JSON list of C-alpha atoms in Angstrom, two decimals:
[
{"chain": "A", "resi": 1, "resn": "MET", "atom": "CA", "xyz": [17.07, 1.18, 41.56]},
{"chain": "A", "resi": 2, "resn": "PRO", "atom": "CA", "xyz": [15.94, -1.09, 38.69]},
{"chain": "A", "resi": 3, "resn": "ARG", "atom": "CA", "xyz": [17.26, 0.04, 35.34]},
{"chain": "A", "resi": 4, "resn": "LEU", "atom": "CA", "xyz": [15.21, 0.52, 32.20]},
{"chain": "A", "resi": 5, "resn": "SER", "atom": "CA", "xyz": [16.87, -0.22, 28.90]},
{"chain": "A", "resi": 6, "resn": "ALA", "atom": "CA", "xyz": [19.23, 2.58, 27.90]},
{"chain": "A", "resi": 7, "resn": "ARG", "atom": "CA", "xyz": [17.25, 3.15, 24.68]},
{"chain": "A", "resi": 8, "resn": "VAL", "atom": "CA", "xyz": [14.09, 3.90, 26.68]},
{"chain": "A", "resi": 9, "resn": "GLU", "atom": "CA", "xyz": [15.54, 5.47, 29.81]},
{"chain": "A", "resi": 10, "resn": "ARG", "atom": "CA", "xyz": [17.70, 8.24, 28.36]},
{"chain": "A", "resi": 11, "resn": "PRO", "atom": "CA", "xyz": [15.03, 10.03, 26.27]},
{"chain": "A", "resi": 12, "resn": "LEU", "atom": "CA", "xyz": [12.47, 9.65, 29.06]},
{"chain": "A", "resi": 13, "resn": "ALA", "atom": "CA", "xyz": [14.94, 10.91, 31.66]},
{"chain": "A", "resi": 14, "resn": "MET", "atom": "CA", "xyz": [15.74, 13.93, 29.47]},
{"chain": "A", "resi": 15, "resn": "THR", "atom": "CA", "xyz": [12.03, 14.67, 28.93]},
{"chain": "A", "resi": 16, "resn": "LEU", "atom": "CA", "xyz": [11.42, 14.48, 32.67]},
{"chain": "A", "resi": 17, "resn": "ALA", "atom": "CA", "xyz": [14.49, 16.62, 33.35]},
{"chain": "A", "resi": 18, "resn": "ALA", "atom": "CA", "xyz": [13.37, 19.39, 31.00]},
{"chain": "A", "resi": 19, "resn": "ALA", "atom": "CA", "xyz": [9.80, 19.37, 32.34]},
{"chain": "A", "resi": 20, "resn": "ALA", "atom": "CA", "xyz": [10.96, 19.40, 35.97]},
{"chain": "A", "resi": 21, "resn": "HIS", "atom": "CA", "xyz": [13.37, 22.26, 35.29]},
{"chain": "A", "resi": 22, "resn": "ALA", "atom": "CA", "xyz": [10.70, 24.31, 33.48]},
{"chain": "A", "resi": 23, "resn": "ALA", "atom": "CA", "xyz": [8.14, 23.69, 36.25]},
{"chain": "A", "resi": 24, "resn": "ARG", "atom": "CA", "xyz": [10.69, 24.60, 38.92]},
{"chain": "A", "resi": 25, "resn": "MET", "atom": "CA", "xyz": [11.52, 27.85, 37.14]},
{"chain": "A", "resi": 26, "resn": "ARG", "atom": "CA", "xyz": [7.80, 28.72, 36.77]},
{"chain": "A", "resi": 27, "resn": "ALA", "atom": "CA", "xyz": [7.37, 28.10, 40.49]},
{"chain": "A", "resi": 28, "resn": "ALA", "atom": "CA", "xyz": [10.47, 30.22, 41.26]},
{"chain": "A", "resi": 29, "resn": "LEU", "atom": "CA", "xyz": [11.98, 27.46, 43.40]},
{"chain": "A", "resi": 30, "resn": "THR", "atom": "CA", "xyz": [15.60, 26.42, 43.81]},
{"chain": "A", "resi": 31, "resn": "GLN", "atom": "CA", "xyz": [16.74, 22.84, 43.36]},
{"chain": "A", "resi": 32, "resn": "ALA", "atom": "CA", "xyz": [17.38, 22.73, 47.11]},
{"chain": "A", "resi": 33, "resn": "GLU", "atom": "CA", "xyz": [13.79, 23.75, 47.86]},
{"chain": "A", "resi": 34, "resn": "VAL", "atom": "CA", "xyz": [12.38, 21.09, 45.54]},
{"chain": "A", "resi": 35, "resn": "ALA", "atom": "CA", "xyz": [14.75, 18.44, 46.92]},
{"chain": "A", "resi": 36, "resn": "ARG", "atom": "CA", "xyz": [13.62, 19.28, 50.46]},
{"chain": "A", "resi": 37, "resn": "ARG", "atom": "CA", "xyz": [9.93, 19.09, 49.46]},
{"chain": "A", "resi": 38, "resn": "VAL", "atom": "CA", "xyz": [10.48, 15.79, 47.66]},
{"chain": "A", "resi": 39, "resn": "GLY", "atom": "CA", "xyz": [12.53, 14.33, 50.49]},
{"chain": "A", "resi": 40, "resn": "VAL", "atom": "CA", "xyz": [15.71, 13.60, 48.53]},
{"chain": "A", "resi": 41, "resn": "GLN", "atom": "CA", "xyz": [19.24, 14.89, 48.75]},
{"chain": "A", "resi": 42, "resn": "LEU", "atom": "CA", "xyz": [20.04, 17.97, 46.65]},
{"chain": "A", "resi": 43, "resn": "GLU", "atom": "CA", "xyz": [22.57, 15.93, 44.65]},
{"chain": "A", "resi": 44, "resn": "VAL", "atom": "CA", "xyz": [19.92, 13.34, 43.81]},
{"chain": "A", "resi": 45, "resn": "TYR", "atom": "CA", "xyz": [17.40, 15.94, 42.66]},
{"chain": "A", "resi": 46, "resn": "GLY", "atom": "CA", "xyz": [20.10, 17.68, 40.63]},
{"chain": "A", "resi": 47, "resn": "ARG", "atom": "CA", "xyz": [20.89, 14.41, 38.83]},
{"chain": "A", "resi": 48, "resn": "ILE", "atom": "CA", "xyz": [17.19, 13.90, 38.09]},
{"chain": "A", "resi": 49, "resn": "GLU", "atom": "CA", "xyz": [16.86, 17.43, 36.70]},
{"chain": "A", "resi": 50, "resn": "ARG", "atom": "CA", "xyz": [19.98, 16.94, 34.54]},
{"chain": "A", "resi": 51, "resn": "GLY", "atom": "CA", "xyz": [18.56, 13.72, 33.11]},
{"chain": "A", "resi": 52, "resn": "GLU", "atom": "CA", "xyz": [21.31, 11.60, 34.67]},
{"chain": "A", "resi": 53, "resn": "MET", "atom": "CA", "xyz": [18.93, 9.61, 36.84]},
{"chain": "A", "resi": 54, "resn": "PHE", "atom": "CA", "xyz": [15.32, 8.49, 36.59]},
{"chain": "A", "resi": 55, "resn": "PRO", "atom": "CA", "xyz": [13.36, 8.66, 39.86]},
{"chain": "A", "resi": 56, "resn": "SER", "atom": "CA", "xyz": [11.40, 5.83, 41.42]},
{"chain": "A", "resi": 57, "resn": "VAL", "atom": "CA", "xyz": [7.63, 6.00, 41.05]},
{"chain": "A", "resi": 58, "resn": "PRO", "atom": "CA", "xyz": [7.09, 7.29, 44.63]},
{"chain": "A", "resi": 59, "resn": "THR", "atom": "CA", "xyz": [9.76, 9.96, 44.09]},
{"chain": "A", "resi": 60, "resn": "LEU", "atom": "CA", "xyz": [8.21, 10.89, 40.75]},
{"chain": "A", "resi": 61, "resn": "ARG", "atom": "CA", "xyz": [4.88, 11.39, 42.50]},
{"chain": "A", "resi": 62, "resn": "ARG", "atom": "CA", "xyz": [6.46, 13.57, 45.18]},
{"chain": "A", "resi": 63, "resn": "ILE", "atom": "CA", "xyz": [8.14, 15.67, 42.44]},
{"chain": "A", "resi": 64, "resn": "CYS", "atom": "CA", "xyz": [4.72, 16.20, 40.84]},
{"chain": "A", "resi": 65, "resn": "VAL", "atom": "CA", "xyz": [3.27, 17.31, 44.16]},
{"chain": "A", "resi": 66, "resn": "ALA", "atom": "CA", "xyz": [6.23, 19.57, 44.96]},
{"chain": "A", "resi": 67, "resn": "LEU", "atom": "CA", "xyz": [6.13, 21.24, 41.54]},
{"chain": "A", "resi": 68, "resn": "GLU", "atom": "CA", "xyz": [2.32, 21.20, 41.36]},
{"chain": "A", "resi": 69, "resn": "ILE", "atom": "CA", "xyz": [2.26, 19.58, 37.92]},
{"chain": "A", "resi": 70, "resn": "PRO", "atom": "CA", "xyz": [0.49, 16.50, 36.60]},
{"chain": "A", "resi": 71, "resn": "SER", "atom": "CA", "xyz": [2.59, 13.39, 36.00]},
{"chain": "A", "resi": 72, "resn": "ASP", "atom": "CA", "xyz": [1.61, 13.47, 32.32]},
{"chain": "A", "resi": 73, "resn": "GLU", "atom": "CA", "xyz": [3.37, 16.81, 31.94]},
{"chain": "A", "resi": 74, "resn": "LEU", "atom": "CA", "xyz": [6.44, 15.55, 33.76]},
{"chain": "A", "resi": 75, "resn": "LEU", "atom": "CA", "xyz": [6.58, 12.47, 31.54]},
{"chain": "A", "resi": 76, "resn": "GLY", "atom": "CA", "xyz": [5.95, 14.41, 28.32]},
{"chain": "A", "resi": 77, "resn": "LEU", "atom": "CA", "xyz": [2.59, 12.75, 27.70]},
{"chain": "A", "resi": 78, "resn": "GLU", "atom": "CA", "xyz": [0.39, 15.81, 27.82]},
{"chain": "A", "resi": 79, "resn": "ALA", "atom": "CA", "xyz": [-0.09, 18.05, 24.80]},
{"chain": "A", "resi": 80, "resn": "ARG", "atom": "CA", "xyz": [1.01, 21.67, 25.23]},
{"chain": "A", "resi": 81, "resn": "GLU", "atom": "CA", "xyz": [-2.52, 23.00, 24.75]},
{"chain": "A", "resi": 82, "resn": "SER", "atom": "CA", "xyz": [-3.76, 20.69, 27.47]},
{"chain": "A", "resi": 83, "resn": "THR", "atom": "CA", "xyz": [-0.94, 21.86, 29.77]},
{"chain": "A", "resi": 84, "resn": "ASP", "atom": "CA", "xyz": [-1.86, 25.49, 29.21]},
{"chain": "A", "resi": 85, "resn": "LEU", "atom": "CA", "xyz": [-5.53, 24.71, 29.85]},
{"chain": "A", "resi": 86, "resn": "HIS", "atom": "CA", "xyz": [-4.64, 22.85, 33.03]},
{"chain": "A", "resi": 87, "resn": "ARG", "atom": "CA", "xyz": [-2.63, 25.87, 34.21]},
{"chain": "A", "resi": 88, "resn": "LEU", "atom": "CA", "xyz": [-5.56, 28.18, 33.46]},
{"chain": "A", "resi": 89, "resn": "VAL", "atom": "CA", "xyz": [-7.99, 25.98, 35.38]},
{"chain": "A", "resi": 90, "resn": "ARG", "atom": "CA", "xyz": [-5.59, 25.80, 38.33]},
{"chain": "A", "resi": 91, "resn": "ALA", "atom": "CA", "xyz": [-5.26, 29.61, 38.35]},
{"chain": "A", "resi": 92, "resn": "ALA", "atom": "CA", "xyz": [-9.05, 30.04, 38.17]},
{"chain": "A", "resi": 93, "resn": "ARG", "atom": "CA", "xyz": [-9.83, 27.74, 41.10]},
{"chain": "A", "resi": 94, "resn": "GLY", "atom": "CA", "xyz": [-9.52, 30.40, 43.78]},
{"chain": "A", "resi": 95, "resn": "LEU", "atom": "CA", "xyz": [-11.35, 33.17, 41.94]},
{"chain": "A", "resi": 96, "resn": "LYS", "atom": "CA", "xyz": [-14.59, 34.74, 43.14]},
{"chain": "A", "resi": 97, "resn": "VAL", "atom": "CA", "xyz": [-17.69, 33.97, 41.09]},
{"chain": "A", "resi": 98, "resn": "SER", "atom": "CA", "xyz": [-17.74, 37.51, 39.68]},
{"chain": "A", "resi": 99, "resn": "HIS", "atom": "CA", "xyz": [-14.14, 37.11, 38.49]},
{"chain": "A", "resi": 100, "resn": "LEU", "atom": "CA", "xyz": [-14.94, 33.71, 36.97]},
{"chain": "A", "resi": 101, "resn": "ARG", "atom": "CA", "xyz": [-17.74, 35.34, 34.98]},
{"chain": "A", "resi": 102, "resn": "LEU", "atom": "CA", "xyz": [-15.30, 37.98, 33.72]},
{"chain": "A", "resi": 103, "resn": "LEU", "atom": "CA", "xyz": [-12.80, 35.29, 32.78]},
{"chain": "A", "resi": 104, "resn": "HIS", "atom": "CA", "xyz": [-15.51, 33.43, 30.88]},
{"chain": "A", "resi": 105, "resn": "LEU", "atom": "CA", "xyz": [-16.51, 36.59, 28.99]},
{"chain": "A", "resi": 106, "resn": "LEU", "atom": "CA", "xyz": [-12.87, 37.26, 28.14]},
{"chain": "A", "resi": 107, "resn": "ALA", "atom": "CA", "xyz": [-12.40, 33.71, 26.87]},
{"chain": "A", "resi": 108, "resn": "GLU", "atom": "CA", "xyz": [-15.50, 34.02, 24.69]},
{"chain": "A", "resi": 109, "resn": "GLN", "atom": "CA", "xyz": [-14.20, 37.27, 23.20]},
{"chain": "A", "resi": 110, "resn": "LEU", "atom": "CA", "xyz": [-10.77, 35.77, 22.51]},
{"chain": "A", "resi": 111, "resn": "HIS", "atom": "CA", "xyz": [-12.15, 32.62, 20.92]},
{"chain": "A", "resi": 112, "resn": "VAL", "atom": "CA", "xyz": [-11.63, 32.47, 17.19]},
{"chain": "A", "resi": 113, "resn": "PRO", "atom": "CA", "xyz": [-13.85, 29.88, 15.51]},
{"chain": "A", "resi": 114, "resn": "PRO", "atom": "CA", "xyz": [-12.02, 27.47, 13.21]},
{"chain": "A", "resi": 115, "resn": "ARG", "atom": "CA", "xyz": [-12.20, 28.17, 9.49]},
{"chain": "A", "resi": 116, "resn": "GLU", "atom": "CA", "xyz": [-14.20, 25.74, 7.41]}
]
């Protein structure tokens, strides 16, 4: 595996590790389940999640698919608000139209306009 410079790789690997761990916990999956879905050995996935190893681009993509998260989140590029919004949209995708209307009404009621 080609190596990035240590200055760049370590912080990025730790960001990816933390995001992968958090996403795995939200999904209630074990490291073994994610490793199987990604197609890597458990030891390899464990090293990725501990920040000891940075995955190849194809493996990174498979991690995103397995954990159902965008690559921006995994790489620490997405703002938290955007991540929460993405999660809300993903949760709303399977709702009936009547439930979507209720969700919209709830969001309107919760919205607090910014102060001038």
